[in-house]
Every structure is written in structure tokens, then in C-alpha cells.
XYZ file of C-alpha atoms in Angstrom:
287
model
C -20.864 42.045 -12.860
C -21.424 38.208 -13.233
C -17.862 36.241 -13.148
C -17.354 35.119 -16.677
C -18.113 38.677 -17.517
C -15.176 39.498 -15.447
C -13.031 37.011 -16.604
C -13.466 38.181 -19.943
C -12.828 41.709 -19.623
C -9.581 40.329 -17.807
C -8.401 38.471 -20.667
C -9.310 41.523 -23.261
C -7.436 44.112 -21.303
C -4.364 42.160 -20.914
C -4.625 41.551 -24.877
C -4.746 45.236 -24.698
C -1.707 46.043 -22.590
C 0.641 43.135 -23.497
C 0.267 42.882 -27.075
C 1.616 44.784 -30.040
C -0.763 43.780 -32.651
C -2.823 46.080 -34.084
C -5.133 47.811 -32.472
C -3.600 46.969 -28.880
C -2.095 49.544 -26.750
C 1.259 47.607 -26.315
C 2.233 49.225 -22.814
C 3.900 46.473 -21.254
C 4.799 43.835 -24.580
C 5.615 40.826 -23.336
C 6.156 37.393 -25.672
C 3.716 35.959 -27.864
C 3.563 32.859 -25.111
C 3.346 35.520 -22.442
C 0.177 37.132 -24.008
C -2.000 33.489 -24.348
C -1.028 32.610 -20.793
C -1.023 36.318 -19.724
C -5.003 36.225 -20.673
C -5.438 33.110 -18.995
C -3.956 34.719 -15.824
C -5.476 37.951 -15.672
C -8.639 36.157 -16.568
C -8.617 34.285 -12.846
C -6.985 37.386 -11.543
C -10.362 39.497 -12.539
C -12.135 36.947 -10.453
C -9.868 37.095 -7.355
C -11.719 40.125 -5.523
C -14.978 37.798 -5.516
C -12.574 35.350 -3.269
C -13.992 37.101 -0.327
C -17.438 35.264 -0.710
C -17.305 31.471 0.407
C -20.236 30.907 -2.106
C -18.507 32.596 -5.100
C -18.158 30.418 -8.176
C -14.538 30.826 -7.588
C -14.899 29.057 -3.981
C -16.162 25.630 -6.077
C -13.193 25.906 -8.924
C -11.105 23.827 -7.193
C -11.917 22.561 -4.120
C -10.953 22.284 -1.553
C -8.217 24.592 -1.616
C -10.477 27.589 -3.126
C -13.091 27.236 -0.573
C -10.046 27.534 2.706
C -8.649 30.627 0.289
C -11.736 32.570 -0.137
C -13.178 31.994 3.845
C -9.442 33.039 4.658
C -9.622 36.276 2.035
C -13.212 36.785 3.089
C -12.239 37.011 6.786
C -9.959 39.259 6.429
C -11.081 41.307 3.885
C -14.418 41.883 6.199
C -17.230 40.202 4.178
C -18.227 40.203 0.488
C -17.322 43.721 -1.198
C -15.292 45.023 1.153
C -11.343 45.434 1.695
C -10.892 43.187 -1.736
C -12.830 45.782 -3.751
C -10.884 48.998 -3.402
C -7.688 50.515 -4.022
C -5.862 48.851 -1.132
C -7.438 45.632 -2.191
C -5.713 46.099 -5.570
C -2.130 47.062 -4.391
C -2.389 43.645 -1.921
C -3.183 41.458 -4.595
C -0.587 43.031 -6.730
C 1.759 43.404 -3.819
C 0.986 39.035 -3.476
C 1.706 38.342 -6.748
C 5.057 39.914 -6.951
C 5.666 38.587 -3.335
C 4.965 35.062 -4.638
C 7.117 35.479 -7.767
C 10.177 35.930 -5.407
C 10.050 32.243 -4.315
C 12.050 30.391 -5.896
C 13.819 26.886 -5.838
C 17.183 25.829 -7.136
C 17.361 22.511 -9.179
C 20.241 20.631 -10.898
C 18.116 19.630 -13.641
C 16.012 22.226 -14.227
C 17.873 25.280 -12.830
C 15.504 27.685 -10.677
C 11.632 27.035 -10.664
C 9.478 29.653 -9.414
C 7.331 27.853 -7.238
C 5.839 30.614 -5.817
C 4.089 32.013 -9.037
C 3.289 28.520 -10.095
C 0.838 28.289 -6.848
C -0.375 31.543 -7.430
C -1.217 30.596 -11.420
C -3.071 27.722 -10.158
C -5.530 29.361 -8.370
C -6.057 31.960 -10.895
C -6.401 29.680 -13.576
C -8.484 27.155 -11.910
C -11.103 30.705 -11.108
C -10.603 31.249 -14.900
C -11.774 27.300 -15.842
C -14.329 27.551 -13.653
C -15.961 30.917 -14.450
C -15.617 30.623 -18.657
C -16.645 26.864 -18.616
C -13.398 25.511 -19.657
C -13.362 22.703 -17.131
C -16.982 21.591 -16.334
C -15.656 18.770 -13.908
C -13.416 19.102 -10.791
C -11.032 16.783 -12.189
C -10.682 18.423 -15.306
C -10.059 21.999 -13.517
C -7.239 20.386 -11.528
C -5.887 18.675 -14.763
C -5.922 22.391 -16.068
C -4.578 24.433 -13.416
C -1.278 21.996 -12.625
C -0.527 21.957 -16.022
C -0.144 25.721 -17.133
C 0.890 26.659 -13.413
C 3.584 23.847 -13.636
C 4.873 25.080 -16.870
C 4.849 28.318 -15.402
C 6.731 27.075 -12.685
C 9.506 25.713 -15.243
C 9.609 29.045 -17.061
C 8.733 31.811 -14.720
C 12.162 33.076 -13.560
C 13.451 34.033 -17.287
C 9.502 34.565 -18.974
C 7.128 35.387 -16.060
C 8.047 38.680 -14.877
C 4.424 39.921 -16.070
C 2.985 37.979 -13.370
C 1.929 41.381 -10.843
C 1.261 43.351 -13.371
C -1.079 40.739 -14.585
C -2.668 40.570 -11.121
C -2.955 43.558 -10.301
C -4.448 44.774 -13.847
C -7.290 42.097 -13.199
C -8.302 43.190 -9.872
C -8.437 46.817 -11.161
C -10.693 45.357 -14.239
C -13.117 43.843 -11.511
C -13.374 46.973 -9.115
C -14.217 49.038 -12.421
C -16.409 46.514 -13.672
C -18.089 46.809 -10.140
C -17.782 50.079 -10.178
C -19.906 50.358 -13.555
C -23.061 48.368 -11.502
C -25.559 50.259 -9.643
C -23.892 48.517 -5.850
C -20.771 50.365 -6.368
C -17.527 49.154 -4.491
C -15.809 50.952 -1.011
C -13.349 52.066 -3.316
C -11.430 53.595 -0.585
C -11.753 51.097 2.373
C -11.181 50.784 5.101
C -12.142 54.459 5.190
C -15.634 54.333 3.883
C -16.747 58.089 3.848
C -20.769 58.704 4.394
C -21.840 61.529 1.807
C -23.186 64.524 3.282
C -26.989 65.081 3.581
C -28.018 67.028 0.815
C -25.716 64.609 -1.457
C -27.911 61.801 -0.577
C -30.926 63.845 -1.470
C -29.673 65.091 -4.967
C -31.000 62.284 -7.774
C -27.778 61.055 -9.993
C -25.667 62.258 -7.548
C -26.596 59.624 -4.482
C -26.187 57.103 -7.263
C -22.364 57.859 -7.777
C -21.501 58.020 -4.424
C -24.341 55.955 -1.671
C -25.249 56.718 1.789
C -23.233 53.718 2.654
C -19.887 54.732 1.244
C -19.481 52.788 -1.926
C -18.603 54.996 -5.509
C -20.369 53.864 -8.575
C -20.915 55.171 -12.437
C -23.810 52.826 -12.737
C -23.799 53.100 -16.525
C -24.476 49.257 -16.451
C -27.675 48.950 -14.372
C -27.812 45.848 -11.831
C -25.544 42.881 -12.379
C -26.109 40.845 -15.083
C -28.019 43.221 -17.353
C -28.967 43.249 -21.122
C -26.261 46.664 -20.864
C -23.805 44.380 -19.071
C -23.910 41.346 -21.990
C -23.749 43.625 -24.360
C -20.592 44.933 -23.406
C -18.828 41.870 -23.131
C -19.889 41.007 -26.492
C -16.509 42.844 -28.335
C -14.787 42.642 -25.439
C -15.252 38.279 -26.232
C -14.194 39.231 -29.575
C -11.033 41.088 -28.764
C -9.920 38.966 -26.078
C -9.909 36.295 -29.246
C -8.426 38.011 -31.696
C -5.434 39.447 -29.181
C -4.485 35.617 -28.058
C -5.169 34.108 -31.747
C -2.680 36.718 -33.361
C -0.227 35.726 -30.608
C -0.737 32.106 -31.403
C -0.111 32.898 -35.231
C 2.820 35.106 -34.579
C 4.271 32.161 -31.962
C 3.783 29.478 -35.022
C 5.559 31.299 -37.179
C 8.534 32.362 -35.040
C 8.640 28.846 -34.011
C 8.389 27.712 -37.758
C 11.957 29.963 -38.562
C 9.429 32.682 -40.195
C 9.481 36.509 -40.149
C 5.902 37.174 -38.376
C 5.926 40.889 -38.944
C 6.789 40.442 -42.975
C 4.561 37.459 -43.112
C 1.568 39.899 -41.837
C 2.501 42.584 -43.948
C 2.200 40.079 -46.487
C -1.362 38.952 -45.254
C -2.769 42.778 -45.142
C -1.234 44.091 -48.381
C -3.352 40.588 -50.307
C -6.566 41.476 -47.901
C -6.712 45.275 -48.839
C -6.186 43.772 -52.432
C -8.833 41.953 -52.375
C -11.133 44.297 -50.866
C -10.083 46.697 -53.436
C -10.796 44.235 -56.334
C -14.347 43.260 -54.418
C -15.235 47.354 -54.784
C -14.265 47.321 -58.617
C -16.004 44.108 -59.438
C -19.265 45.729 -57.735
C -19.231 49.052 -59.298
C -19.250 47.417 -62.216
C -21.351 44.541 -61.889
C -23.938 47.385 -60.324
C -23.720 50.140 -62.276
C -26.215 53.804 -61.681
């Protein structure tokens, strides 16, 4: 799956997860603030199993730092789809995140700062910037990334809990996203288990699990297919709608207004005008 395509289904299934809008799961709510950043997060955090490649667009989103992470990742994760594309991958990256959000530093004047998770959000949102176009120059995707990570920073120990489950919920987006492409991932690594003979003789089935020990439901054909854009298509459009409720329900909280009546409000007047629309039709086109 090409990286903004992963970046996008990041952002729509943290929409998904974190907010309690309609048609959202709402398993782990979290603030209207912590859904718009949450996206932007889980966004780079869909990208960060690609950080074993040194050549990844995620190597040249902020260099130099992303280049020494992803040779570092890459070495250890043995190559390009490897140890950051299965299970164990996941539960590191997760296991990372909530690692990072533990460090912390006292301040006088701003009281604890979670440094940790403010390193770890600049990373992720610099992959973000760079795979969705939001920062076209190198400047600009510094300019980016130290300004939500430092506000994350600021805010993390009271707000930013959601940061591992943000992680790790973008790595598992990008291993199934993998997953969904005819190369498959070593979803179990470093155990890599070679199917049997008569597996890799049976058509359909050597396609969900390969002679070289990767697992697939290749429902999306190579990378980058017609199947592939077409499935990010309403995944785009939910990502949006998710993070431009939260942005309306934030304004209005802010603004000393009662979001949920103030919706209510908004869908009583929309199904009223629908409902007048259907009237004014039957009428105006009668038989």
C-alpha cells in the first residue's frame, strides 16, 4: 500500500475509535483536541513500519534524523518487511510509545512536560507531513513537527494518555493494509513458517499464505492499484468528517455552548428540510 494511503487509513481509524460522533465506534473517546491531533498521530504512526527502508518517503520527512531512525529500525528489524511488519513489530512500537510517554520533566513554570512523547510526536508527524503533502519543503516539515509535538509536550501528562494506543492502532492499520496486497507481511516473525508442499500447489490458497512465509488476503491486487485508490476514497472522506466534527464540537465548547444540543439542533432543521424537499417534489412532480 503506497504511504499516503496508509496515512490515511491511520487517520480514519483513529476517527473511528476515538470519536463519539455518529457513525464512529467510540471505543476509546478521548477529547475533541485529542481526536484532531490523535489523527495526525496515528497518521505518521501508520507509516512507522515502512521506517525499516532507508529509501522510504518517511526516511526524507525530516532529515536527518529520519534517515539515522529508519537505517537504525531497518537494521534491526532485518531489512524492509520484516520484524516491523508483524505482530511483534506492533506490540514494540506500541510497547515504545508508552515507554516514551513515561519520560517526563519537572518545571516551575510549566509543571511536568512529557518530553518523551513530544519526540516521539515529532517523528510521527513529520512521516504524516511528508506522506499527505502537508509540508512540501524540509523547513516547513520541521516548522510542523516542533510545533504540535511541542504542544504535546506542554499537554501530554494530563491530555496525552492516547498516545500507545494511537501507535500501536497505526502500525496494526499498516500490517493489514499490507496484508490486503498481493506481497503479504511475515505476520509472525521472526518465526516465518514455510507452507507445506501441496499448499503451495493449491491456486488461492498459495496466495494467502507464500512459499516464503508471508500471510496475505490479497483482495487489493499489487500496491498502488485502481482497488487500492478506491478504497481510500471514503476512507479520505471519513477521516474528514471525524476531525471536522471534533473541530465544531471543540468551537463550541470553547465558545460556552452545549455541542450535543447544538447538533441536535442542526439534525432536527436538516431532516426538516429534507422532509420539506420530498413534499415540494411530489408535488411539483406529480404521476
Amino acid at each position: 500500500m503506497k504511504g499516503a494511503h496508509h496515512a490515511l487509513c491511520g487517520a480514519a481509524a483513529w476517527v473511528a475509535v476515538a470519536s463519539t460522533a455518529p457513525y464512529t465506534l467510540g471505543w476509546y473517546p478521548v477529547s475533541s483536541l485529542g481526536i484532531v491531533t490523535g489523527a495526525v498521530v496515528c497518521a505518521g504512526a501508520a507509516l512507522a513500519p515502512d521506517a525499516d527502508h532507508h529509501d522510504a518517503t518517511i526516511a526524507h520527512s525530516l532529515p536527518p534524523v529520519s534517515q539515522w531512525v529508519c537505517d537504525l529500525v531497518g537494521r534491526l528489524a532485518g531489512g524492509h518487511r520484516n520484524g516491523t511488519h508483524s505482530l511483534l513489530g506492533i506490540a514494540v512500537l506500541t510497547a515504545t510509545a508508552w515507554a516514551a510517554g513515561q519520560v517526563t520533566v519537572a518545571t516551575d513554570a510549566l509543571g511536568d512536560l512529557a518530553v518523551g512523547a513530544g519526540v516521539m510526536s515529532l517523528l510521527l508527524v513529520a512521516f504524516a507531513a511528508r506522506a499527505l503533502r502537508l509540508a512540501r519543503r524540509r523547513l516547513d516539515a520541521w516548522a510542523l513537527a516542533l510545533a504540535l509535538a511541542g504542544f504535546i509536550t506542554v499537554a501530554a501528562p494530563t491530555e496525552w494518555d492516547w498516545l500507545p494506543v494511537a501507535v500501536g492502532l497505526g502500525a496494526a492499520v499498516h500490517v493489514a493494509g499490507d496484508m490486503l496486497t498481493g506481497g503479504g507481511v511475515p505476520l509472525l516473525w521472526p518465526w516465518e513458517p514455510r507452507p507445506p508442499r501441496w499448499w503451495r500447489r493449491t491456486p488461492v490458497l498459495n496466495d494467502l499464505w507464500s512459499s516464503g512465509g508471508n500471510f496475505a488476503v490479497p483482495l487489493l491486487g499489487t500496491t498502488g492499484s485502481w482497488r487500492e485508490r478506491l478504497l481510500v476514497v471514503p476512507l479520505t472522506a471519513y477521516a474528514a468528517y471525524g476531525t471536522g466534527a471534533a473541530l465544531v464540537v471543540g468551537s463550541l465548547t470553547a465558545l460556552g455552548h452545549d455541542p450535543d444540543r447544538v447538533m441536535e439542533q442542526l439534525w432536527d432543521t436538516a431532516t426538516a428540510l429534507v422532509a420539506t424537499a420530498t413534499v415540494v417534489a411530489t408535488v411539483a412532480l406529480p404521476g
